[in-house]
CSV table of C-alpha atoms and ligand atoms in Angstrom, one decimal:
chain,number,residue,atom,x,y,z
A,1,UNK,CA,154.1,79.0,26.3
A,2,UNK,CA,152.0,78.3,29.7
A,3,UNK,CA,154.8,79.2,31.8
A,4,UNK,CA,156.2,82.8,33.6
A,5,UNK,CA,159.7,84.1,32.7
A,6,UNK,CA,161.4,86.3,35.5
A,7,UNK,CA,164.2,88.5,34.2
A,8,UNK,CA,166.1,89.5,37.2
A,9,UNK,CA,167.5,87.3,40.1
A,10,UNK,CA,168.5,89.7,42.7
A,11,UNK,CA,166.7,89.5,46.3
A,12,UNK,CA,163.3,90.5,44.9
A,13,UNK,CA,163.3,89.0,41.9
A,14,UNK,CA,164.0,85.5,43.5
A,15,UNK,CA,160.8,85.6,45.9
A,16,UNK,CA,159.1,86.0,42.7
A,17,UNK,CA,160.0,83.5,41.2
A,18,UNK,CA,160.3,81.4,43.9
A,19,UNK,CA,156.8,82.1,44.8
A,20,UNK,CA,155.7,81.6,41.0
A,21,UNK,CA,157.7,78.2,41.7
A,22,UNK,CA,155.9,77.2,44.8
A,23,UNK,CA,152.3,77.9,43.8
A,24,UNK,CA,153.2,75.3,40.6
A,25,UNK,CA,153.8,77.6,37.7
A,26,UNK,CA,156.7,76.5,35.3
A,27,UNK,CA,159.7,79.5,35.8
A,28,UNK,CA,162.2,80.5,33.5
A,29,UNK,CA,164.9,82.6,34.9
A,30,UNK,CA,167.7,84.6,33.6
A,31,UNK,CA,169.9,86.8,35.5
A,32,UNK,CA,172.9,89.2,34.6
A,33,UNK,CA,175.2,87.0,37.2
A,34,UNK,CA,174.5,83.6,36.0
A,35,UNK,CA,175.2,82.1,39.6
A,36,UNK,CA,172.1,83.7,41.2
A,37,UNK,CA,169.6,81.9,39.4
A,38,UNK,CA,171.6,78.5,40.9
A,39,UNK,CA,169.2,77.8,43.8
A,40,UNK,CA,166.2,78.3,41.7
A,41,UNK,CA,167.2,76.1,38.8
A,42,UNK,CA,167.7,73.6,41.9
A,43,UNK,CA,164.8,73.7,43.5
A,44,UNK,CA,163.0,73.0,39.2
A,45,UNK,CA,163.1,76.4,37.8
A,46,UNK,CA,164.7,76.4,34.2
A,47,UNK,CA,167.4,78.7,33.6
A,48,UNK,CA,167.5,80.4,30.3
A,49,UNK,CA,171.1,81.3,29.2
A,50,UNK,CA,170.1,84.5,27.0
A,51,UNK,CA,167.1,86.6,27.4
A,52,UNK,CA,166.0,86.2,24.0
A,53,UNK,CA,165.7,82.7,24.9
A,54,UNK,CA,164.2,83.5,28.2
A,55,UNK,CA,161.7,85.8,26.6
A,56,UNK,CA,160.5,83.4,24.0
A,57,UNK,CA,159.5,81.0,26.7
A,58,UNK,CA,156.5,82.4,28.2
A,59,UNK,CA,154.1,84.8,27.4
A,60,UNK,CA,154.5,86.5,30.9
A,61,UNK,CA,157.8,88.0,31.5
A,62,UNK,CA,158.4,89.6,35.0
A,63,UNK,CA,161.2,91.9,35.5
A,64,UNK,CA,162.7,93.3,38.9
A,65,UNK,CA,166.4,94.5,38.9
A,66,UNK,CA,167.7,97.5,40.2
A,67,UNK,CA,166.6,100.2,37.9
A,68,UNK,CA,165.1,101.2,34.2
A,69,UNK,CA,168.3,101.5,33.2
A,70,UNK,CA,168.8,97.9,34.0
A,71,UNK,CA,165.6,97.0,32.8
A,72,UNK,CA,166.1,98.5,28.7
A,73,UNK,CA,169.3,97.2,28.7
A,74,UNK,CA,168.3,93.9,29.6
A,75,UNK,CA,165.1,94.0,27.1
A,76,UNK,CA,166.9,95.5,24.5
A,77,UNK,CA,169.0,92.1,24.2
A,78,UNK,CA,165.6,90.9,22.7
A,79,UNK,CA,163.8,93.3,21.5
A,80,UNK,CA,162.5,91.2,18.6
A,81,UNK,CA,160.9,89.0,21.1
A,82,UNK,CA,158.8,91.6,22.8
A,83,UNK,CA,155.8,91.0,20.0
A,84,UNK,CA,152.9,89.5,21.4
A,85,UNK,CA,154.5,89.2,25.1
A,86,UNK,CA,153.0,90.9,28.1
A,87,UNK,CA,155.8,92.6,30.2
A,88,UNK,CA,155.5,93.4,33.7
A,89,UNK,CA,157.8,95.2,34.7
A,90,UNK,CA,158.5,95.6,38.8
A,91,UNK,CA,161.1,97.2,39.4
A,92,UNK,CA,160.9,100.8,41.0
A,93,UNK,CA,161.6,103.8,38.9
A,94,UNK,CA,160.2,107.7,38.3
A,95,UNK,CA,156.8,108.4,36.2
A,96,UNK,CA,159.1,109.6,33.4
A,97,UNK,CA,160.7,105.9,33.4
A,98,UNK,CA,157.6,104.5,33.4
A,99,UNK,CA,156.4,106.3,30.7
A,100,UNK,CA,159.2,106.0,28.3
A,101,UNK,CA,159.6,101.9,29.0
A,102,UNK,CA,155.6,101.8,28.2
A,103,UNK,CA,155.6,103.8,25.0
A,104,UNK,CA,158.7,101.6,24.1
A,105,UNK,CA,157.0,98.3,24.8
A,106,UNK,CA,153.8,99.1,23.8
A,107,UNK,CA,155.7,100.1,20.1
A,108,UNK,CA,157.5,97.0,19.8
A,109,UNK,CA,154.1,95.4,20.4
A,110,UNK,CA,154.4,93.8,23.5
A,111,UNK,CA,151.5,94.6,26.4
A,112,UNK,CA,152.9,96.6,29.3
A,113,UNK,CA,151.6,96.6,32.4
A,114,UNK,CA,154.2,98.7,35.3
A,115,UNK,CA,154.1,97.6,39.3
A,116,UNK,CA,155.4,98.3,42.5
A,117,UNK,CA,156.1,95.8,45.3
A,118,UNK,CA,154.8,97.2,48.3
A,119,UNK,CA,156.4,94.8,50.7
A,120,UNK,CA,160.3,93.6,51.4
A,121,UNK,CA,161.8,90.0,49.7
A,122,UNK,CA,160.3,88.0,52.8
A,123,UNK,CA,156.6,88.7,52.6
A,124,UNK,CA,156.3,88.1,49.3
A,125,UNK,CA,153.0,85.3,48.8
A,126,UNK,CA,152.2,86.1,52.1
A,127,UNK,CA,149.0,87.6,53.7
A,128,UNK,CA,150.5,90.7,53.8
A,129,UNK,CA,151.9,91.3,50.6
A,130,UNK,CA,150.4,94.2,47.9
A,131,UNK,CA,151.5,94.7,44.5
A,132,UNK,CA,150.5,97.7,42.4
A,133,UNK,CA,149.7,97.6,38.8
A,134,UNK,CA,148.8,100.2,36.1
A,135,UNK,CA,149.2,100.1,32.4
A,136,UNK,CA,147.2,97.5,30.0
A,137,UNK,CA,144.2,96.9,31.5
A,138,UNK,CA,143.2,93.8,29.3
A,139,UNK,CA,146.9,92.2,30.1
A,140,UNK,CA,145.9,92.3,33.7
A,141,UNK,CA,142.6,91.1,34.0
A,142,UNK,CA,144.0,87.9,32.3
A,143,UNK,CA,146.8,87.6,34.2
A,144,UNK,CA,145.1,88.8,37.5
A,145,UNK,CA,144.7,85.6,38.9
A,146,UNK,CA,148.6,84.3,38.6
A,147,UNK,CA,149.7,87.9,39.9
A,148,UNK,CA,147.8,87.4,42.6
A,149,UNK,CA,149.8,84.5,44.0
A,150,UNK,CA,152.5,87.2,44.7
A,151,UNK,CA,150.2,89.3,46.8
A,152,UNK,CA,146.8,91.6,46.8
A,153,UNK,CA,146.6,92.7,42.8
A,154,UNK,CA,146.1,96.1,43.2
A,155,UNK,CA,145.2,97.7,39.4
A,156,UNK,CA,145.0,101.6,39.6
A,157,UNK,CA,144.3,102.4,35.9
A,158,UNK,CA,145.6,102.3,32.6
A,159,UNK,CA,147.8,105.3,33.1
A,160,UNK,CA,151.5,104.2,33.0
A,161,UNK,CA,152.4,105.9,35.7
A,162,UNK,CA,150.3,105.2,38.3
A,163,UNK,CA,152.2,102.9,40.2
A,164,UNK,CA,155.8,104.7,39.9
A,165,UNK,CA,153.6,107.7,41.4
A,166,UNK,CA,152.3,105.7,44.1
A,167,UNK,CA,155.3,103.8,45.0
A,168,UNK,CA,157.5,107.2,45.5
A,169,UNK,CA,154.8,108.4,47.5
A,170,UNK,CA,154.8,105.8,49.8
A,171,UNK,CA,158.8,105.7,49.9
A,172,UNK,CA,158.6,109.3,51.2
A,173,UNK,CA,156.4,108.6,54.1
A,174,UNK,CA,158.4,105.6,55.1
A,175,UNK,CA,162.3,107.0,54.1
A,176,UNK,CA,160.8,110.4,56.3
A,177,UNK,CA,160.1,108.4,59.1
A,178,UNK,CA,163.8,106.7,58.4
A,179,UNK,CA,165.5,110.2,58.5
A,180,UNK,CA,163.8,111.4,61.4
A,181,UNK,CA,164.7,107.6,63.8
A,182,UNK,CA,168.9,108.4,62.6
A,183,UNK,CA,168.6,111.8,63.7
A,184,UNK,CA,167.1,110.8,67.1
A,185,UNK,CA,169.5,107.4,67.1
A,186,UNK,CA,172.7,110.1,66.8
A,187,UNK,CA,171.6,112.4,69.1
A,188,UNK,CA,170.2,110.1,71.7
A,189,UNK,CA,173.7,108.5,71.2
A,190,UNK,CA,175.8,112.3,71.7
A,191,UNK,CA,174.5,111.6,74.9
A,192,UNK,CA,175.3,108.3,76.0
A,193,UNK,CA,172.4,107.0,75.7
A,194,UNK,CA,171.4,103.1,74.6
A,195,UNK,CA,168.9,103.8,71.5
A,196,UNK,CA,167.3,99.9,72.5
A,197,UNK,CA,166.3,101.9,75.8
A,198,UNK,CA,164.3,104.9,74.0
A,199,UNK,CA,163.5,103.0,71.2
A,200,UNK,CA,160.3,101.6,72.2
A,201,UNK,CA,159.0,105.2,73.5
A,202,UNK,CA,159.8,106.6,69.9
A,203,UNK,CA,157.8,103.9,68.0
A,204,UNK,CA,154.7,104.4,70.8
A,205,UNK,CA,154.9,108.1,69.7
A,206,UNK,CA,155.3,107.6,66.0
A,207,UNK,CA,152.0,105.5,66.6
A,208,UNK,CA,150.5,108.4,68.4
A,209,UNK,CA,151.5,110.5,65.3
A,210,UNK,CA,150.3,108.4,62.6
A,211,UNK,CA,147.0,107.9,64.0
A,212,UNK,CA,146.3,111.4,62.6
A,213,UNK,CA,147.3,110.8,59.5
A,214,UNK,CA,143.5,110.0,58.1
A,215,UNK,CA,142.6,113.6,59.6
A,216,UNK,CA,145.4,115.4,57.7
A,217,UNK,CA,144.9,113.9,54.7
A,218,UNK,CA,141.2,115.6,55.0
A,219,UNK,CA,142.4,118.9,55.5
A,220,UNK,CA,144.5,118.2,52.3
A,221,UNK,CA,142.3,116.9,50.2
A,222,UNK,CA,139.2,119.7,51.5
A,223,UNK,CA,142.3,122.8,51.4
A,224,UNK,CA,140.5,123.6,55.1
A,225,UNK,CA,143.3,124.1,57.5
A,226,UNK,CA,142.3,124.9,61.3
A,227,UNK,CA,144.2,126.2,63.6
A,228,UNK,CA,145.2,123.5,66.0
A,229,UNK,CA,147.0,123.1,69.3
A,230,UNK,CA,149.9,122.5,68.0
A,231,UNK,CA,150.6,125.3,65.2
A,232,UNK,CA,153.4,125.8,62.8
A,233,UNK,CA,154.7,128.7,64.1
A,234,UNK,CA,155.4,126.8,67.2
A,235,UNK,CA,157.2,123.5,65.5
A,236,UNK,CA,159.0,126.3,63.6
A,237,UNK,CA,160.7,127.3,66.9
A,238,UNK,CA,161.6,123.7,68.4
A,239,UNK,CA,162.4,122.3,64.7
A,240,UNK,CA,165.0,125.4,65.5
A,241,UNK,CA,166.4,123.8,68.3
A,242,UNK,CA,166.1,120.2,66.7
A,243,UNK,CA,168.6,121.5,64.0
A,244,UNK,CA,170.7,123.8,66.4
A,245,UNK,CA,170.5,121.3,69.7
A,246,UNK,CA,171.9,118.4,67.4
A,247,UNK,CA,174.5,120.8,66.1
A,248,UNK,CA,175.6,121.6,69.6
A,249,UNK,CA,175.4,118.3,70.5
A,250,UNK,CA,177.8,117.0,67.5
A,251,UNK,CA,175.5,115.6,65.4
A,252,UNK,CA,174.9,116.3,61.8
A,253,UNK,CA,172.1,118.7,61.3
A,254,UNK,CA,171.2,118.0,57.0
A,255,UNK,CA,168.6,115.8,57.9
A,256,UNK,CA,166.1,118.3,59.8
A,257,UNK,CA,167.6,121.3,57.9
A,258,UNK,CA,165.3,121.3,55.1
A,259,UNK,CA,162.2,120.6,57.0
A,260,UNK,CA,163.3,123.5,59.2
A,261,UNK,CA,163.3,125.9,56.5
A,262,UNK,CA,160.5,124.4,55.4
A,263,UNK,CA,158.5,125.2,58.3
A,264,UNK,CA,160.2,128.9,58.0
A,265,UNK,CA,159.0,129.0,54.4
A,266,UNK,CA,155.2,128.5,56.2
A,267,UNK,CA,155.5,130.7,58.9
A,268,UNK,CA,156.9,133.5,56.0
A,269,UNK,CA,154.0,132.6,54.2
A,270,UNK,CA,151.7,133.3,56.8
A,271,UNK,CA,150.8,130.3,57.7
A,272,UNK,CA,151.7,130.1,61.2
A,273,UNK,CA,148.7,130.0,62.7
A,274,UNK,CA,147.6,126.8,60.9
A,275,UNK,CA,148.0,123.0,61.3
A,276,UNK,CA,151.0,121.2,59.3
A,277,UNK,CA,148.3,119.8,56.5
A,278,UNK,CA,148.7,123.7,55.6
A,279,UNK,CA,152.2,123.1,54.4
A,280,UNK,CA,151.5,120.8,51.6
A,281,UNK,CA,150.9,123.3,48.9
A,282,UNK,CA,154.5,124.8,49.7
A,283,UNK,CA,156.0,121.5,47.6
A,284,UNK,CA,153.5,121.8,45.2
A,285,UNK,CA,155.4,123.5,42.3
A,286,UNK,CA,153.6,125.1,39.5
A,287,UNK,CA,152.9,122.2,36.2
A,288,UNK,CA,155.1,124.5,34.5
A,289,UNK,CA,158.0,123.7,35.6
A,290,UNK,CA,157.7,120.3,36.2
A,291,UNK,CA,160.7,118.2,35.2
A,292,UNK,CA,160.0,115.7,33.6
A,293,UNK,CA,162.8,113.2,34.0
B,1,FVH,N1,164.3,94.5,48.3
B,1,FVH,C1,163.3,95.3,48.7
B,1,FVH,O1,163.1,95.4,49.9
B,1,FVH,C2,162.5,96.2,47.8
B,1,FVH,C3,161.0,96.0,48.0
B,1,FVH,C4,160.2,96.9,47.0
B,1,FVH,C5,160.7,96.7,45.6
B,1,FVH,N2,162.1,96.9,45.5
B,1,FVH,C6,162.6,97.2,44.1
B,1,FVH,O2,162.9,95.9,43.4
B,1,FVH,C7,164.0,96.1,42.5
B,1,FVH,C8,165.0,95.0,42.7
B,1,FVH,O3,165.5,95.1,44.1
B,1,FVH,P1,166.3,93.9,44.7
B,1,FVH,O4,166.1,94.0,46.2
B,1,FVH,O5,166.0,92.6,44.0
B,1,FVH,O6,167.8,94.4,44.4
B,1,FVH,P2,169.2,93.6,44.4
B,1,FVH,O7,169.1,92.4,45.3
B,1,FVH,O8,170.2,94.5,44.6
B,1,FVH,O9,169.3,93.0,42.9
B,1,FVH,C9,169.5,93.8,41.8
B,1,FVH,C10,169.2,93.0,40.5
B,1,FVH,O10,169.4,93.9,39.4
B,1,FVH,C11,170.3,93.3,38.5
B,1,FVH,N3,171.0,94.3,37.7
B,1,FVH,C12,171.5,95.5,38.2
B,1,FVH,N4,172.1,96.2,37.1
B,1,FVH,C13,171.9,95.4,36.0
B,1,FVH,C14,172.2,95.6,34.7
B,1,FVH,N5,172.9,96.7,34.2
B,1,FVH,N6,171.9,94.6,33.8
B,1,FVH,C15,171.3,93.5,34.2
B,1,FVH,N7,170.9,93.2,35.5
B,1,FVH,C16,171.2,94.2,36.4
B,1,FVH,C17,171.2,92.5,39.4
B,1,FVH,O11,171.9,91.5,38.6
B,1,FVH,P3,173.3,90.9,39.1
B,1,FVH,O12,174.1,92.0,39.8
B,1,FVH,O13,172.9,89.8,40.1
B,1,FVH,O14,174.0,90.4,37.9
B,1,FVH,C18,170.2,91.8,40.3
B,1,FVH,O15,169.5,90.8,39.7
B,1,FVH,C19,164.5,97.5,42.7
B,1,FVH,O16,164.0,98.4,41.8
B,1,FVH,C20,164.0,97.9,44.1
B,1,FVH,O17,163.8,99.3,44.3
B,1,FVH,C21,162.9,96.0,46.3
């Protein structure tokens, strides 16, 4: 039972285990859609027609498909086979997910360890690949080393949630810069003009903007907010005409909406004198009423 099973075959889970494949590990594969895991089985990978089957094969068992759901339907199939197995478990989810599918595991005495992929299909095994793991620390110092082949091993703790929590945080940063490129793609469109033309000013000022970043995040963490040159009170005013300029203009306003009244919520709150680092307590809601799915 030297090899790696991967449970999953869509476009992630097939750079895994076509990585695995190419740095000389024996694969097993299963997928849902038995035609996926053609091209792998090809190139040497051996298919496995039923997860138990798939599951008994190696003591490593890799999983990345669409969502938890997926994921405790698929393991339930072989639930029996969990004992002595250490899942890793890849694909993205919530901390409550993450949680649940450890304490599950974890009972049907299999190790757990929970990831996130920090990087698209491509780069996986490349330079710039990173993969997040929390969860059984002992399960990943022995399989560090074969982890590793799919990018930086990154262990955060033995908190289950650790990487769920990370990995949302960093899908807000980049799905905020997302929002905010459609909304200047449609407006820069309501008027005629060719986005490839504006394009490479908007990613020399998103440069710009990121390059502060590190000093933000000091204000955050220290709670010391100064009063810059650019203040709240005033992005309050043109995030006004960001959401009533696009309006006029024909384009949808929901995007910038909420950080609109968001910046409202700050200026209310007498914070309009102060740098947007300032505005991070306004999301932070009291641990009382955390949900908790
Ligand atoms: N692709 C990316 O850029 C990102 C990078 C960061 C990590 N994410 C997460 O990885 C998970 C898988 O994403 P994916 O890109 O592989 O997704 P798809 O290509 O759409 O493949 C989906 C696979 O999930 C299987 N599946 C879906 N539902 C079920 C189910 N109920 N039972 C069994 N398998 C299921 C699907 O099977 P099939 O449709 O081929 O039969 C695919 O194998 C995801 O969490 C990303 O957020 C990717």
């Amino acid at each position: 039972m030297n090899g790696i099973t991967v449970l999953g075959l869509g476009a992630m889970g097939s750079a895994l285990a076509t990585t695995l494949a190419g740095a000389g590990h024996e694969v097993s594969v299963w997928n849902r859609s038995r035609a996926r895991s053609d091209a792998l089985v090809a190139r040497g990978a051996r298919r496995a027609e039923t997860v138990p089957d798939a599951l008994s094969r190696s003591e490593l068992c890799l999983i990345c498909v669409l969502d938890y759901a997926a994921v405790r339907e698929i393991l339930t199939q072989a639930s029996s086979e969990l004992r002595g197995r250490t899942i890793v478990n890849l694909t993205n989810g919530t901390p409550a997910d993450a949680r649940e599918l450890s304490s599950w595991t974890t009972k049907l005495g299999a190790r757990y360890l929970d990831g996130a992929i920090l990087v698209t299909p491509e780069l996986v095994g490349r330079e710039a690949s990173s993969v997040l793991y929390c969860g059984d620390a002992g399960a990943f110092s022995e399989h560090a080393a074969t982890l590793s082949v799919l990018g930086k091993a990154i262990y955060l703790g033995e908190e289950p949630t650790l990487a769920a929590v990370r990995e949302l945080a960093f899908l807000s940063a980049m799905f905020g810069m997302f929002a905010g490129y459609l909304q200047a793609a449609a407006l820069l469109r309501s008027q005629g003009e060719r986005v490839t033309e504006v394009t490479p000013a908007i990613v020399a000022l998103l440069a710009e903007m990121s390059a502060l970043l590190p000093e933000t995040a000091a204000q955050i963490d220290s709670g010391v907010y100064p009063a810059p040159s650019s203040n709240n009170r005033m992005m309050q005013r043109a995030l006004a005409n960001v959401v009533g300029g696009s309006e006029q203009q024909g384009v949808g306003s929901e995007l910038v909406r909420p950080i609109h009244a968001l910046f409202e919520r700050a200026v209310e709150a007498g914070l309009g004198d102060l740098d947007i680092s300032a505005l991070v307590p306004l999301l932070e809601v009291p641990e009382s009423v955390h949900s908790t799915s």
